[in-house]
Short mmCIF file of C-alpha atoms in Angstrom, two decimals:
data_model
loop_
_atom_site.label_atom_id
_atom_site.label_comp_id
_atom_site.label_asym_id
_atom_site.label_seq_id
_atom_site.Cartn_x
_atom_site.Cartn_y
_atom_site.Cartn_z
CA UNK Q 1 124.04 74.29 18.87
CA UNK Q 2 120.61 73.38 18.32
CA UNK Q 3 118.91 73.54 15.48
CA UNK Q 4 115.20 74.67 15.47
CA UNK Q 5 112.48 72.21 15.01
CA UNK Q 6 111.63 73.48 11.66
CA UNK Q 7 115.20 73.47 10.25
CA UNK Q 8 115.08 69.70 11.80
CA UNK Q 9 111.74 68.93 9.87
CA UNK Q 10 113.09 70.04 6.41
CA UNK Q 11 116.21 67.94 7.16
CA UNK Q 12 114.38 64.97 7.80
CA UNK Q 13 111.68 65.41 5.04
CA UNK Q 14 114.91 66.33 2.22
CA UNK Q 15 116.45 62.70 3.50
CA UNK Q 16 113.38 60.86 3.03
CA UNK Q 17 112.67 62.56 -0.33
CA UNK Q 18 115.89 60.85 -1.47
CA UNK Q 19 115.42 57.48 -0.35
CA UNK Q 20 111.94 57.38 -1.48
CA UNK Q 21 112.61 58.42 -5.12
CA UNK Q 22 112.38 56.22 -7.36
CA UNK Q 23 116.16 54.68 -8.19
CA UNK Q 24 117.27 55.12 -11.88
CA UNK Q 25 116.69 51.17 -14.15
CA UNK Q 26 119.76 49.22 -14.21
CA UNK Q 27 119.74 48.58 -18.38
CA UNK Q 28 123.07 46.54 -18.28
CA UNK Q 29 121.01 44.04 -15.75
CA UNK Q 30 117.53 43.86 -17.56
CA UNK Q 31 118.97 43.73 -21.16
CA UNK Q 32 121.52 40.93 -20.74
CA UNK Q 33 122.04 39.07 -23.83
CA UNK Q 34 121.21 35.17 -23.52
CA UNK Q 35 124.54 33.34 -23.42
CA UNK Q 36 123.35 29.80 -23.37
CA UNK Q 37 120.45 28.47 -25.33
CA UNK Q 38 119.74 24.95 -25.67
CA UNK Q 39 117.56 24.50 -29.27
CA UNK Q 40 115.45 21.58 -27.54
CA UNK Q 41 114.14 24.15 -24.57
CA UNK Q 42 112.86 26.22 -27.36
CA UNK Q 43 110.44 23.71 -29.02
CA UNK Q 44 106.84 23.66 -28.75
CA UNK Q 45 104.18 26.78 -29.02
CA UNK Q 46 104.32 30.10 -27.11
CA UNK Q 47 101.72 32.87 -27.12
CA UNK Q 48 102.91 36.39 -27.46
CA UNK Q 49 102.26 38.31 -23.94
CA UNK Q 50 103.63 41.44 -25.37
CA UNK Q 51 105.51 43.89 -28.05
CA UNK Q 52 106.93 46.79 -28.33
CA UNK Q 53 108.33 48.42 -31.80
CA UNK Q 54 110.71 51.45 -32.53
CA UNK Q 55 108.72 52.20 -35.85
CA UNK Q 56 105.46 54.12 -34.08
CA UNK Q 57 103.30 53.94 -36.86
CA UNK Q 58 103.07 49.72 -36.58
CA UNK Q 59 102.51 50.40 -32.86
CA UNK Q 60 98.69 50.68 -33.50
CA UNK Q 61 98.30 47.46 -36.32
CA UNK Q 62 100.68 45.48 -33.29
CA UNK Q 63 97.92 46.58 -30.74
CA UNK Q 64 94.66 45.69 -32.86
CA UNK Q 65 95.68 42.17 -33.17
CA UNK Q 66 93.90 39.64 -31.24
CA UNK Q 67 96.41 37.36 -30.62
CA UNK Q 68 99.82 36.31 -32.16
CA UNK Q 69 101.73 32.91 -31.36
CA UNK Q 70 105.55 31.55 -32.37
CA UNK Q 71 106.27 27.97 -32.73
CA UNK Q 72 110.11 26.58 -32.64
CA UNK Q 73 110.69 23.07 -34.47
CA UNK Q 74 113.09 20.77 -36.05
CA UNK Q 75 113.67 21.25 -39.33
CA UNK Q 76 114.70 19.02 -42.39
CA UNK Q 77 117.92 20.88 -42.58
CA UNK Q 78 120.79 20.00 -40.14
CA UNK Q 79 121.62 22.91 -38.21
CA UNK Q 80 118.36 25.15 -38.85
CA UNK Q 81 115.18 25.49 -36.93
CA UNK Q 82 111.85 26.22 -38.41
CA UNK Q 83 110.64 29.22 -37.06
CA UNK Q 84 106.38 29.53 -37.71
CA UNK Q 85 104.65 32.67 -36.62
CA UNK Q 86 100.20 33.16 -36.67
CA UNK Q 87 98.24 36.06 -36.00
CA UNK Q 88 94.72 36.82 -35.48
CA UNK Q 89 93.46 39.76 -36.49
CA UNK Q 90 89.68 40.82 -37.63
CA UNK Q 91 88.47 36.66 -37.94
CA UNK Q 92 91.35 35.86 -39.52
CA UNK Q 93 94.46 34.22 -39.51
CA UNK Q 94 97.35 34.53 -40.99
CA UNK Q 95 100.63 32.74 -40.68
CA UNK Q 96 104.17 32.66 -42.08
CA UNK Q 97 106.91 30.19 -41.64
CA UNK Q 98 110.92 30.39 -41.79
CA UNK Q 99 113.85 28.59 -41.52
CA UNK Q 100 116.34 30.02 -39.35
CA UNK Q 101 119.91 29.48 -38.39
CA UNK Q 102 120.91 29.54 -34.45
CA UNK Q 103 124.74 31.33 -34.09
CA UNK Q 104 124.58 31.20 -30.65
CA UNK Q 105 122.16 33.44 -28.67
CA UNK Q 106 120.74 34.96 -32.23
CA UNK Q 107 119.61 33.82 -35.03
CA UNK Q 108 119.38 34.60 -38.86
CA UNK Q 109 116.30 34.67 -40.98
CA UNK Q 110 117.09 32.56 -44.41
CA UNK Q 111 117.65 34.98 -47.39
CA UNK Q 112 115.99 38.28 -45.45
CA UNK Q 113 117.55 41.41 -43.59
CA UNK Q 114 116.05 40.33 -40.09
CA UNK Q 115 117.67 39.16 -37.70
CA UNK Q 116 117.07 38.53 -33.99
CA UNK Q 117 118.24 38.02 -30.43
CA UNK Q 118 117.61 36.22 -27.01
CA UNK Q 119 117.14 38.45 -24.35
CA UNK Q 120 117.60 37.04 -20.33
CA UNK Q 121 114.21 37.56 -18.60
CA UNK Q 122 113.30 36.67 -15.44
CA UNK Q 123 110.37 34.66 -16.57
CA UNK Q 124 110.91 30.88 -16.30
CA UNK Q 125 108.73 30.12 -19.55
CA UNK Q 126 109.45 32.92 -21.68
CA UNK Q 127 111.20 33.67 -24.51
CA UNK Q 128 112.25 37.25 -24.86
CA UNK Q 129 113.52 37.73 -28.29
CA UNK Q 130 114.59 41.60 -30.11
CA UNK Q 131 114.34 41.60 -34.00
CA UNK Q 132 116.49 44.02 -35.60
CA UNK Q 133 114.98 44.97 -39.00
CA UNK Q 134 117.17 45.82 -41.97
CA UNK Q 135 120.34 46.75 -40.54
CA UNK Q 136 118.99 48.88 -37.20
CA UNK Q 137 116.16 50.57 -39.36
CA UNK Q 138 113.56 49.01 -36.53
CA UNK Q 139 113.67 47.17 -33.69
CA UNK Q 140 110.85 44.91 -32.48
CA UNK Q 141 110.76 43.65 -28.96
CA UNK Q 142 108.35 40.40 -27.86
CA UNK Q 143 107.78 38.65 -25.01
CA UNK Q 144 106.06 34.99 -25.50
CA UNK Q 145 105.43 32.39 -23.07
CA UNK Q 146 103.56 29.32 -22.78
CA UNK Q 147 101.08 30.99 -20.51
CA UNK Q 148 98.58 33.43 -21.61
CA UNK Q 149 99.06 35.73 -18.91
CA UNK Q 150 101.98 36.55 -16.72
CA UNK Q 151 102.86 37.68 -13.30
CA UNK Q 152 102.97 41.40 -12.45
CA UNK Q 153 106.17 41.45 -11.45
CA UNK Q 154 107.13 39.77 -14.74
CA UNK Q 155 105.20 42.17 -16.86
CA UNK Q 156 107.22 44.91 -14.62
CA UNK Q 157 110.12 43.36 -15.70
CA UNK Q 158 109.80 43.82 -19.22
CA UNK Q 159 107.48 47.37 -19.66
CA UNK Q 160 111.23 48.41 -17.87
CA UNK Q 161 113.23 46.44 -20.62
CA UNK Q 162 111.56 48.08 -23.19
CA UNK Q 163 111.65 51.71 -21.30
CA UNK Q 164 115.55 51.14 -21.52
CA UNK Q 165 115.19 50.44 -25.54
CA UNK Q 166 113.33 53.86 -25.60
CA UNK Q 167 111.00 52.32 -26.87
CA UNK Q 168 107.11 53.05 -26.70
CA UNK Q 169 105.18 51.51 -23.87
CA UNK Q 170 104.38 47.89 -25.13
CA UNK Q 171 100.98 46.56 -26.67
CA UNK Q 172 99.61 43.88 -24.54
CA UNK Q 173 97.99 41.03 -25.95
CA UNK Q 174 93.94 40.29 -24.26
CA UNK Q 175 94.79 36.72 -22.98
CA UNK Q 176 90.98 35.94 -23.45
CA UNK Q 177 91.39 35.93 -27.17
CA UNK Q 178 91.94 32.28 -29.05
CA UNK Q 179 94.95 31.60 -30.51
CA UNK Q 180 95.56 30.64 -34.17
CA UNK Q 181 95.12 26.81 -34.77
CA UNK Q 182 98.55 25.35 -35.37
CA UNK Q 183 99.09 24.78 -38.97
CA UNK Q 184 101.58 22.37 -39.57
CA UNK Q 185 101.75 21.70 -42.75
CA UNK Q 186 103.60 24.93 -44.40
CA UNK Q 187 105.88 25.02 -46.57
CA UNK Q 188 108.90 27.28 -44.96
CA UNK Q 189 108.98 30.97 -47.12
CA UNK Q 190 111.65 32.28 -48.00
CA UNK Q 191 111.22 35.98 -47.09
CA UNK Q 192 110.01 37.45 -43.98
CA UNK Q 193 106.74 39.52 -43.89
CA UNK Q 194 107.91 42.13 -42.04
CA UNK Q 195 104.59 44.13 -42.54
CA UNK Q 196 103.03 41.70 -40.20
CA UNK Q 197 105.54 42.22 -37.49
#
């Protein structure tokens, strides 16, 4: 039995309706934890591309900033890292320094309730790290690299990391801005400024 050509068009346009739609994000791929981390690969000074936060109200202060940078580096301390963060925001920088303990793919800010995680990413200078703010009360998600700007297909990558966090659509830093001069000669705090996140 035949069918008539119109029953045979809505066949064909149904199939190719469901091929063309748009598969559902594979979270278990894109938010693999980090399982190996060597400390010396994460030396040196990377710019933050991009950031995402749980807490919507600090989405807007996270957007307005000009630019934001982390810096890895040995520390004193056997066993702990110092962790240094800047920001620029309105002609001004500001800048805060920790030290840290690696336990594996996370790590542990010294005497605060922050701690936070490697994320895989597909980026070959990146580090992808998720900050989880007194005990699951936020999450912050960051992408730095060493380059100002990225690939698209790496800035696909993690707008659909974040989308799996259900998370707002991330704040992306204006590559064109200048970066915070290194400052190199803090003292490690004690407490993390969390405001500044």
């Amino acid at each position: 039995m035949m069918l008539p050509i119109s029953a045979v068009s809505a066949v064909l346009f149904l199939s190719l309706m469901s091929v063309s739609s748009s598969a559902p994000l594979d979270c278990s791929h894109l938010l693999r934890p980090l399982h190996q981390l060597d400390p010396h690969l994460l030396e040196g000074r990377r710019a933050m591309v991009a950031g995402s936060l749980s807490y919507l109200p600090l989405m807007e202060p996270l957007a307005r900033r000009d630019s934001a940078a982390a810096i890895f580096s040995n520390s004193t301390t056997e066993g702990t890292l110092t962790f240094s963060r800047s920001l620029h925001l309105n002609g001004t920088c500001h800048y805060s320094s920790y030290n840290i303990s690696l336990e594996g793919r996370s790590f542990a800010f010294d005497s605060s309730r922050v701690t936070a995680t490697f994320t895989h990413t597909s980026c070959r200078d990146c580090i992808l790290l998720s900050f989880d703010v007194e005990s699951g009360k936020r999450q912050h998600f960051y992408l730095f690299s060493r380059r100002r700007q990225l690939e698209q297909e790496e800035m696909e990558e993690f707008r659909a990391q974040v989308e799996c966090l259900n998370m707002p659509p991330p704040a992306v830093m204006d590559p064109t801005k200048e970066l915070c001069p290194a400052e190199e000669t803090r003292r490690p705090s004690a407490q993390t400024d969390t405001k500044k996140d």
